[in-house]
PDB file of C-alpha atoms in Angstrom:
ATOM      1  CA  MET A  14     117.052   6.270 117.436  1.00 44.00           C
ATOM      2  CA  SER A  15     114.609   2.973 117.940  1.00 49.00           C
ATOM      3  CA  ALA A  16     111.781   3.417 120.962  1.00 48.00           C
ATOM      4  CA  GLY A  17     113.924   1.125 122.969  1.00 55.00           C
ATOM      5  CA  ALA A  18     116.448   3.969 123.213  1.00 87.00           C
ATOM      6  CA  CYS A  19     114.178   6.289 124.468  1.00 96.00           C
ATOM      7  CA  ARG A  20     113.098   6.858 128.012  1.00 97.00           C
ATOM      8  CA  VAL A  21     109.314   6.220 128.890  1.00 98.00           C
ATOM      9  CA  GLN A  22     108.085   7.250 132.172  1.00 97.00           C
ATOM     10  CA  ILE A  23     104.709   8.149 133.095  1.00 98.00           C
ATOM     11  CA  GLY A  24     102.741   8.959 136.140  1.00 98.00           C
ATOM     12  CA  VAL A  25      99.383   9.593 137.928  1.00 98.00           C
ATOM     13  CA  GLN A  26      98.999  11.229 141.151  1.00 98.00           C
ATOM     14  CA  GLU A  27      96.946  13.552 143.768  1.00 98.00           C
ATOM     15  CA  ALA A  28     100.021  15.745 144.816  1.00 98.00           C
ATOM     16  CA  PRO A  29     100.614  18.756 143.581  1.00 98.00           C
ATOM     17  CA  LEU A  30     103.004  18.724 140.022  1.00 98.00           C
ATOM     18  CA  ALA A  31     106.532  19.899 140.828  1.00 96.00           C
ATOM     19  CA  PRO A  32     107.667  21.509 137.171  1.00 95.00           C
ATOM     20  CA  GLU A  33     111.100  22.458 137.957  1.00 96.00           C
ATOM     21  CA  ALA A  34     112.194  19.251 139.703  1.00 97.00           C
ATOM     22  CA  LEU A  35     110.352  17.294 136.708  1.00 97.00           C
ATOM     23  CA  CYS A  36     112.148  19.235 134.265  1.00 96.00           C
ATOM     24  CA  LYS A  37     115.381  18.510 136.012  1.00 96.00           C
ATOM     25  CA  SER A  38     115.046  14.230 135.967  1.00 95.00           C
ATOM     26  CA  LEU A  39     115.244  14.840 132.075  1.00 97.00           C
ATOM     27  CA  PRO A  40     117.983  13.673 130.399  1.00 96.00           C
ATOM     28  CA  VAL A  41     120.432  16.293 128.729  1.00 95.00           C
ATOM     29  CA  ALA A  42     119.341  16.926 124.904  1.00 96.00           C
ATOM     30  CA  GLY A  43     120.091  18.848 122.462  1.00 97.00           C
ATOM     31  CA  ALA A  44     116.256  19.633 122.423  1.00 98.00           C
ATOM     32  CA  VAL A  45     113.873  19.587 125.327  1.00 98.00           C
ATOM     33  CA  VAL A  46     109.966  20.451 124.962  1.00 98.00           C
ATOM     34  CA  THR A  47     107.951  20.832 127.979  1.00 98.00           C
ATOM     35  CA  PHE A  48     104.021  21.365 128.414  1.00 98.00           C
ATOM     36  CA  ILE A  49     102.600  22.104 131.243  1.00 98.00           C
ATOM     37  CA  GLY A  50      98.646  22.016 131.614  1.00 97.00           C
ATOM     38  CA  ASN A  51      96.850  24.369 134.090  1.00 96.00           C
ATOM     39  CA  VAL A  52      93.434  24.346 135.580  1.00 95.00           C
ATOM     40  CA  ARG A  53      91.518  27.198 134.212  1.00 90.00           C
ATOM     41  CA  ASP A  54      89.357  29.431 136.112  1.00 89.00           C
ATOM     42  CA  PHE A  55      86.918  29.710 133.460  1.00 83.00           C
ATOM     43  CA  ASN A  56      84.751  27.288 130.783  1.00 80.00           C
ATOM     44  CA  ALA A  57      81.494  27.681 128.993  1.00 72.00           C
ATOM     45  CA  ALA A  58      81.278  30.950 130.804  1.00 63.00           C
ATOM     46  CA  ALA A  59      81.076  29.303 134.306  1.00 79.00           C
ATOM     47  CA  GLU A  60      83.708  30.596 137.109  1.00 89.00           C
ATOM     48  CA  VAL A  61      85.628  27.034 137.507  1.00 91.00           C
ATOM     49  CA  ALA A  62      87.156  26.990 141.523  1.00 92.00           C
ATOM     50  CA  ALA A  63      88.772  23.631 141.365  1.00 94.00           C
ATOM     51  CA  LEU A  64      88.390  20.591 139.431  1.00 95.00           C
ATOM     52  CA  GLN A  65      87.894  16.735 140.789  1.00 97.00           C
ATOM     53  CA  LEU A  66      89.910  14.425 138.588  1.00 98.00           C
ATOM     54  CA  GLU A  67      88.302  11.134 138.184  1.00 98.00           C
ATOM     55  CA  TYR A  68      90.600   8.547 136.284  1.00 98.00           C
ATOM     56  CA  TYR A  69      90.557   4.429 135.980  1.00 98.00           C
ATOM     57  CA  PRO A  70      93.272   2.812 137.874  1.00 98.00           C
ATOM     58  CA  GLY A  71      95.156   0.393 136.099  1.00 98.00           C
ATOM     59  CA  MET A  72      94.029   1.618 132.477  1.00 98.00           C
ATOM     60  CA  THR A  73      94.920   5.205 132.944  1.00 98.00           C
ATOM     61  CA  GLN A  74      98.381   4.321 133.474  1.00 98.00           C
ATOM     62  CA  ARG A  75      98.574   1.996 130.825  1.00 98.00           C
ATOM     63  CA  SER A  76      97.075   4.311 128.304  1.00 98.00           C
ATOM     64  CA  LEU A  77      99.731   7.150 128.806  1.00 98.00           C
ATOM     65  CA  GLN A  78     101.978   4.457 128.781  1.00 98.00           C
ATOM     66  CA  ALA A  79     100.925   3.673 125.474  1.00 98.00           C
ATOM     67  CA  ILE A  80     100.560   6.999 124.031  1.00 98.00           C
ATOM     68  CA  ALA A  81     104.231   7.990 125.216  1.00 98.00           C
ATOM     69  CA  GLU A  82     105.820   3.988 124.000  1.00 98.00           C
ATOM     70  CA  GLU A  83     103.721   5.232 120.586  1.00 98.00           C
ATOM     71  CA  ALA A  84     105.913   8.770 120.222  1.00 98.00           C
ATOM     72  CA  ALA A  85     108.817   7.339 120.968  1.00 98.00           C
ATOM     73  CA  ALA A  86     108.225   5.019 118.050  1.00 97.00           C
ATOM     74  CA  ARG A  87     107.277   7.605 115.709  1.00 97.00           C
ATOM     75  CA  TRP A  88     109.746  10.267 116.668  1.00 98.00           C
ATOM     76  CA  SER A  89     113.676  10.057 117.248  1.00 98.00           C
ATOM     77  CA  LEU A  90     113.541  10.864 121.146  1.00 98.00           C
ATOM     78  CA  CYS A  91     115.768  10.030 123.767  1.00 97.00           C
ATOM     79  CA  ALA A  92     113.006  10.929 126.643  1.00 98.00           C
ATOM     80  CA  ALA A  93     109.321  11.125 126.831  1.00 98.00           C
ATOM     81  CA  GLN A  94     107.391  11.740 130.096  1.00 98.00           C
ATOM     82  CA  VAL A  95     104.209  12.396 131.161  1.00 98.00           C
ATOM     83  CA  VAL A  96     102.870  13.231 134.710  1.00 98.00           C
ATOM     84  CA  HIS A  97      99.129  13.468 135.153  1.00 98.00           C
ATOM     85  CA  ARG A  98      97.064  14.969 138.191  1.00 98.00           C
ATOM     86  CA  VAL A  99      94.230  13.314 139.750  1.00 98.00           C
ATOM     87  CA  GLY A 100      91.718  14.539 142.866  1.00 98.00           C
ATOM     88  CA  ARG A 101      90.869  17.663 143.623  1.00 98.00           C
ATOM     89  CA  ILE A 102      92.653  20.236 141.485  1.00 97.00           C
ATOM     90  CA  ALA A 103      92.232  23.961 142.167  1.00 96.00           C
ATOM     91  CA  ALA A 104      91.917  26.587 139.469  1.00 95.00           C
ATOM     92  CA  GLY A 105      95.386  27.971 138.409  1.00 95.00           C
ATOM     93  CA  GLU A 106      96.992  24.637 139.330  1.00 97.00           C
ATOM     94  CA  ALA A 107      99.211  22.413 137.198  1.00 97.00           C
ATOM     95  CA  ILE A 108      97.075  19.333 135.979  1.00 98.00           C
ATOM     96  CA  VAL A 109      99.481  17.542 133.569  1.00 98.00           C
ATOM     97  CA  TRP A 110     103.334  17.514 132.653  1.00 98.00           C
ATOM     98  CA  VAL A 111     104.699  16.318 129.475  1.00 98.00           C
ATOM     99  CA  GLY A 112     108.721  16.529 129.092  1.00 98.00           C
ATOM    100  CA  VAL A 113     110.010  15.486 125.812  1.00 98.00           C
ATOM    101  CA  CYS A 114     114.081  15.144 124.998  1.00 98.00           C
ATOM    102  CA  ALA A 115     115.296  14.931 121.340  1.00 98.00           C
ATOM    103  CA  ALA A 116     118.846  15.646 119.617  1.00 97.00           C
ATOM    104  CA  HIS A 117     116.321  18.107 117.320  1.00 97.00           C
ATOM    105  CA  ARG A 118     113.909  20.380 117.923  1.00 98.00           C
ATOM    106  CA  GLY A 119     111.687  18.734 115.279  1.00 98.00           C
ATOM    107  CA  ASP A 120     110.779  15.551 116.780  1.00 98.00           C
ATOM    108  CA  ALA A 121     110.712  17.151 120.521  1.00 98.00           C
ATOM    109  CA  PHE A 122     107.807  19.674 119.303  1.00 98.00           C
ATOM    110  CA  ALA A 123     105.596  16.913 117.370  1.00 98.00           C
ATOM    111  CA  ALA A 124     106.229  14.412 119.850  1.00 98.00           C
ATOM    112  CA  CYS A 125     105.282  16.282 122.668  1.00 98.00           C
ATOM    113  CA  GLU A 126     101.871  17.606 120.533  1.00 98.00           C
ATOM    114  CA  PHE A 127     101.236  14.451 119.843  1.00 98.00           C
ATOM    115  CA  ILE A 128     101.176  13.024 123.101  1.00 98.00           C
ATOM    116  CA  MET A 129      98.816  16.054 124.529  1.00 98.00           C
ATOM    117  CA  ASP A 130      96.794  15.375 121.696  1.00 98.00           C
ATOM    118  CA  ALA A 131      96.453  11.553 122.157  1.00 98.00           C
ATOM    119  CA  LEU A 132      95.949  12.171 125.852  1.00 98.00           C
ATOM    120  CA  LYS A 133      93.377  14.080 125.758  1.00 97.00           C
ATOM    121  CA  THR A 134      91.133  11.620 123.645  1.00 97.00           C
ATOM    122  CA  ARG A 135      92.082   8.602 124.790  1.00 97.00           C
ATOM    123  CA  ALA A 136      93.572   8.187 128.517  1.00 98.00           C
ATOM    124  CA  PRO A 137      90.192   7.536 130.952  1.00 98.00           C
ATOM    125  CA  PHE A 138      90.323  10.605 133.218  1.00 98.00           C
ATOM    126  CA  TRP A 139      87.047  12.794 133.336  1.00 98.00           C
ATOM    127  CA  LYS A 140      86.722  16.479 134.797  1.00 97.00           C
ATOM    128  CA  LYS A 141      83.923  17.619 137.648  1.00 96.00           C
ATOM    129  CA  GLU A 142      84.034  21.437 138.175  1.00 95.00           C
ATOM    130  CA  TYR A 143      82.950  22.995 140.759  1.00 94.00           C
ATOM    131  CA  GLY A 144      81.896  26.448 141.116  1.00 91.00           C
ATOM    132  CA  PRO A 145      79.472  28.871 142.819  1.00 90.00           C
ATOM    133  CA  ALA A 146      77.000  27.408 141.080  1.00 87.00           C
ATOM    134  CA  GLY A 147      77.597  23.772 142.107  1.00 92.00           C
ATOM    135  CA  SER A 148      79.344  21.227 140.540  1.00 94.00           C
ATOM    136  CA  THR A 149      79.401  19.518 136.378  1.00 94.00           C
ATOM    137  CA  TRP A 150      80.855  17.021 134.067  1.00 96.00           C
ATOM    138  CA  VAL A 151      82.835  18.521 131.964  1.00 95.00           C
ATOM    139  CA  GLU A 152      82.098  17.236 128.058  1.00 93.00           C
ATOM    140  CA  SER A 153      84.434  15.850 125.299  1.00 92.00           C
ATOM    141  CA  ARG A 154      84.934  18.727 122.739  1.00 92.00           C
ATOM    142  CA  ALA A 155      84.838  17.767 118.961  1.00 92.00           C
ATOM    143  CA  SER A 156      88.129  20.211 118.869  1.00 94.00           C
ATOM    144  CA  ASP A 157      90.256  17.692 120.597  1.00 94.00           C
ATOM    145  CA  ILE A 158      88.779  15.082 118.382  1.00 92.00           C
ATOM    146  CA  SER A 159      89.611  16.503 115.262  1.00 94.00           C
ATOM    147  CA  ARG A 160      93.403  18.189 116.714  1.00 94.00           C
ATOM    148  CA  ALA A 161      93.823  14.029 117.681  1.00 95.00           C
ATOM    149  CA  ALA A 162      92.812  13.180 114.187  1.00 94.00           C
ATOM    150  CA  ARG A 163      95.888  15.117 112.460  1.00 95.00           C
ATOM    151  CA  TRP A 164      98.297  12.603 113.971  1.00 96.00           C
ATOM    152  CA  ARG A 165      96.530   9.014 112.266  1.00 93.00           C
ATOM    153  CA  LEU A 166      98.849   7.479 109.933  1.00 90.00           C
ATOM    154  CA  PRO A 167      97.530   7.474 106.400  1.00 86.00           C
TER     155      PRO A 167
ATOM    156  CA  MET B  27      81.852 -14.040 137.251  1.00 93.00           C
ATOM    157  CA  LEU B  28      82.341 -10.949 135.549  1.00 97.00           C
ATOM    158  CA  ARG B  29      83.894  -7.434 137.343  1.00 98.00           C
ATOM    159  CA  VAL B  30      81.800  -4.665 135.538  1.00 98.00           C
ATOM    160  CA  LEU B  31      83.151  -0.757 136.570  1.00 98.00           C
ATOM    161  CA  PHE B  32      81.476   2.716 135.577  1.00 98.00           C
ATOM    162  CA  PHE B  33      83.042   5.299 135.959  1.00 98.00           C
ATOM    163  CA  ALA B  34      82.011   9.811 135.723  1.00 98.00           C
ATOM    164  CA  ARG B  35      78.585  10.699 134.815  1.00 98.00           C
ATOM    165  CA  LEU B  36      77.773   7.340 134.438  1.00 98.00           C
ATOM    166  CA  ARG B  37      78.848   6.333 137.664  1.00 98.00           C
ATOM    167  CA  GLU B  38      76.638   8.753 139.026  1.00 98.00           C
ATOM    168  CA  GLN B  39      73.645   8.537 137.113  1.00 97.00           C
ATOM    169  CA  LEU B  40      73.608   4.649 138.267  1.00 98.00           C
ATOM    170  CA  GLY B  41      74.748   5.014 141.588  1.00 98.00           C
ATOM    171  CA  CYS B  42      77.071   2.300 141.563  1.00 98.00           C
ATOM    172  CA  GLU B  43      80.655   2.254 140.232  1.00 98.00           C
ATOM    173  CA  ALA B  44      81.250  -1.783 140.615  1.00 98.00           C
ATOM    174  CA  LEU B  45      79.459  -4.818 139.969  1.00 97.00           C
ATOM    175  CA  ASP B  46      80.252  -8.851 140.099  1.00 97.00           C
ATOM    176  CA  LEU B  47      77.947 -10.212 137.833  1.00 95.00           C
ATOM    177  CA  LYS B  48      77.786 -14.599 137.109  1.00 92.00           C
ATOM    178  CA  TRP B  49      78.920 -15.105 133.522  1.00 89.00           C
ATOM    179  CA  ALA B  50      76.505 -16.511 131.529  1.00 92.00           C
ATOM    180  CA  PRO B  51      77.026 -17.589 127.647  1.00 92.00           C
ATOM    181  CA  GLU B  52      75.028 -15.953 125.942  1.00 93.00           C
ATOM    182  CA  VAL B  53      76.827 -12.999 127.598  1.00 95.00           C
ATOM    183  CA  ASN B  54      79.253 -13.762 125.024  1.00 95.00           C
ATOM    184  CA  CYS B  55      79.900  -9.447 123.564  1.00 98.00           C
ATOM    185  CA  VAL B  56      80.122  -5.980 125.139  1.00 98.00           C
ATOM    186  CA  ALA B  57      76.962  -5.128 123.742  1.00 97.00           C
ATOM    187  CA  ALA B  58      75.477  -8.512 124.643  1.00 97.00           C
ATOM    188  CA  LEU B  59      76.004  -7.380 128.533  1.00 97.00           C
ATOM    189  CA  ARG B  60      75.136  -4.016 127.715  1.00 97.00           C
ATOM    190  CA  ALA B  61      71.837  -5.377 126.922  1.00 96.00           C
ATOM    191  CA  VAL B  62      71.088  -7.557 130.387  1.00 96.00           C
ATOM    192  CA  LEU B  63      72.741  -4.629 132.384  1.00 97.00           C
ATOM    193  CA  ALA B  64      69.766  -2.569 130.436  1.00 96.00           C
ATOM    194  CA  GLN B  65      67.111  -4.644 131.627  1.00 95.00           C
ATOM    195  CA  ARG B  66      67.999  -3.919 135.014  1.00 95.00           C
ATOM    196  CA  GLY B  67      65.248  -0.533 134.596  1.00 93.00           C
ATOM    197  CA  GLU B  68      65.685   2.628 135.179  1.00 95.00           C
ATOM    198  CA  PRO B  69      68.433   3.930 135.705  1.00 97.00           C
ATOM    199  CA  TRP B  70      70.082   1.651 134.090  1.00 98.00           C
ATOM    200  CA  GLN B  71      68.299   1.107 130.793  1.00 97.00           C
ATOM    201  CA  GLN B  72      68.285   5.309 129.872  1.00 97.00           C
ATOM    202  CA  ALA B  73      71.739   5.732 131.116  1.00 97.00           C
ATOM    203  CA  LEU B  74      73.383   2.454 129.159  1.00 97.00           C
ATOM    204  CA  ALA B  75      71.512   3.744 125.773  1.00 95.00           C
ATOM    205  CA  ASP B  76      73.519   6.447 125.487  1.00 96.00           C
ATOM    206  CA  ASP B  77      75.568   6.416 122.040  1.00 94.00           C
ATOM    207  CA  ASN B  78      78.415   8.562 123.188  1.00 95.00           C
ATOM    208  CA  LEU B  79      79.468   5.469 126.266  1.00 97.00           C
ATOM    209  CA  VAL B  80      82.683   4.422 125.777  1.00 98.00           C
ATOM    210  CA  ALA B  81      83.551   0.440 126.789  1.00 98.00           C
ATOM    211  CA  ALA B  82      86.788  -1.158 127.832  1.00 98.00           C
ATOM    212  CA  VAL B  83      87.645  -4.858 128.126  1.00 98.00           C
ATOM    213  CA  ASN B  84      90.729  -6.037 130.096  1.00 98.00           C
ATOM    214  CA  GLN B  85      91.289  -2.387 130.636  1.00 98.00           C
ATOM    215  CA  VAL B  86      91.304  -1.884 126.386  1.00 97.00           C
ATOM    216  CA  VAL B  87      88.908  -0.131 124.633  1.00 97.00           C
ATOM    217  CA  ALA B  88      86.446  -2.325 123.053  1.00 98.00           C
ATOM    218  CA  ASP B  89      83.816  -2.210 120.661  1.00 97.00           C
ATOM    219  CA  ALA B  90      80.071  -3.462 120.779  1.00 97.00           C
ATOM    220  CA  ALA B  91      80.943  -7.060 119.212  1.00 98.00           C
ATOM    221  CA  THR B  92      84.517  -7.520 121.429  1.00 98.00           C
ATOM    222  CA  PRO B  93      84.112 -10.862 122.754  1.00 98.00           C
ATOM    223  CA  ILE B  94      83.988 -10.965 126.682  1.00 97.00           C
ATOM    224  CA  SER B  95      84.338 -14.128 128.776  1.00 96.00           C
ATOM    225  CA  SER B  96      84.285 -15.493 132.560  1.00 96.00           C
ATOM    226  CA  GLY B  97      86.564 -13.356 134.725  1.00 97.00           C
ATOM    227  CA  ASP B  98      87.102 -10.282 132.298  1.00 98.00           C
ATOM    228  CA  GLU B  99      86.870  -6.869 133.685  1.00 98.00           C
ATOM    229  CA  VAL B 100      84.560  -4.939 131.605  1.00 98.00           C
ATOM    230  CA  ALA B 101      84.344  -1.000 131.845  1.00 98.00           C
ATOM    231  CA  PHE B 102      81.560   1.596 130.825  1.00 98.00           C
ATOM    232  CA  PHE B 103      82.794   4.411 130.819  1.00 98.00           C
ATOM    233  CA  PRO B 104      81.764   8.467 129.049  1.00 98.00           C
ATOM    234  CA  PRO B 105      83.944   9.857 126.462  1.00 97.00           C
ATOM    235  CA  VAL B 106      87.717  11.341 128.547  1.00 98.00           C
ATOM    236  CA  THR B 107      88.069  14.933 129.208  1.00 97.00           C
ATOM    237  CA  GLY B 108      91.645  14.695 130.901  1.00 97.00           C
ATOM    238  CA  GLY B 109      94.450  17.117 130.243  1.00 95.00           C
TER     239      GLY B 109
END
């Protein structure tokens, strides 16, 4: 299946994510892989009550679209959907949702993981953590960069 | 004219989220713009000396040599931490 036959949809929103509704919006397919990223209530030994998610209006959407289209070009998919929240997000709430549909699970698993690894290292979002001790900007992690590097084509 | 945007920690360090700069022929690439901004004194000089900063020209990630011309939107920001 070519990238053209894959339905690519991306979204950036302040409203809470509705994973059940998002799942129902996916087309019927042999394999459906979804991923939900939730805000952890701890990081670097500090308690986290909430995050503030900053983004770059315009570039963030372009970046998510490019990542989803890249997945659709590399694997045989019938849908690739990414929705990311911005603004204030409480611990325990979902921050990102990815849904991938394919005829076979191999393509769906790989594409979903690729999308998350690429998003973590390429999409312009920045997290600020709020806890009892105040607020701090989250540092990028070397482990995210090495995970994303696994997908580099030779 | 150039539109210059700053995000996240860098935006806070500079106390500035957007600037409109008059474009000049010597501001012809990302590195040149960065040097001009650093000349604004502190906190600009120190904040822009961070090697980890990412630049984007017209919403596409750029490097030091990426050309800039009048009307462009240039952004500087720390490494991304979404997802």
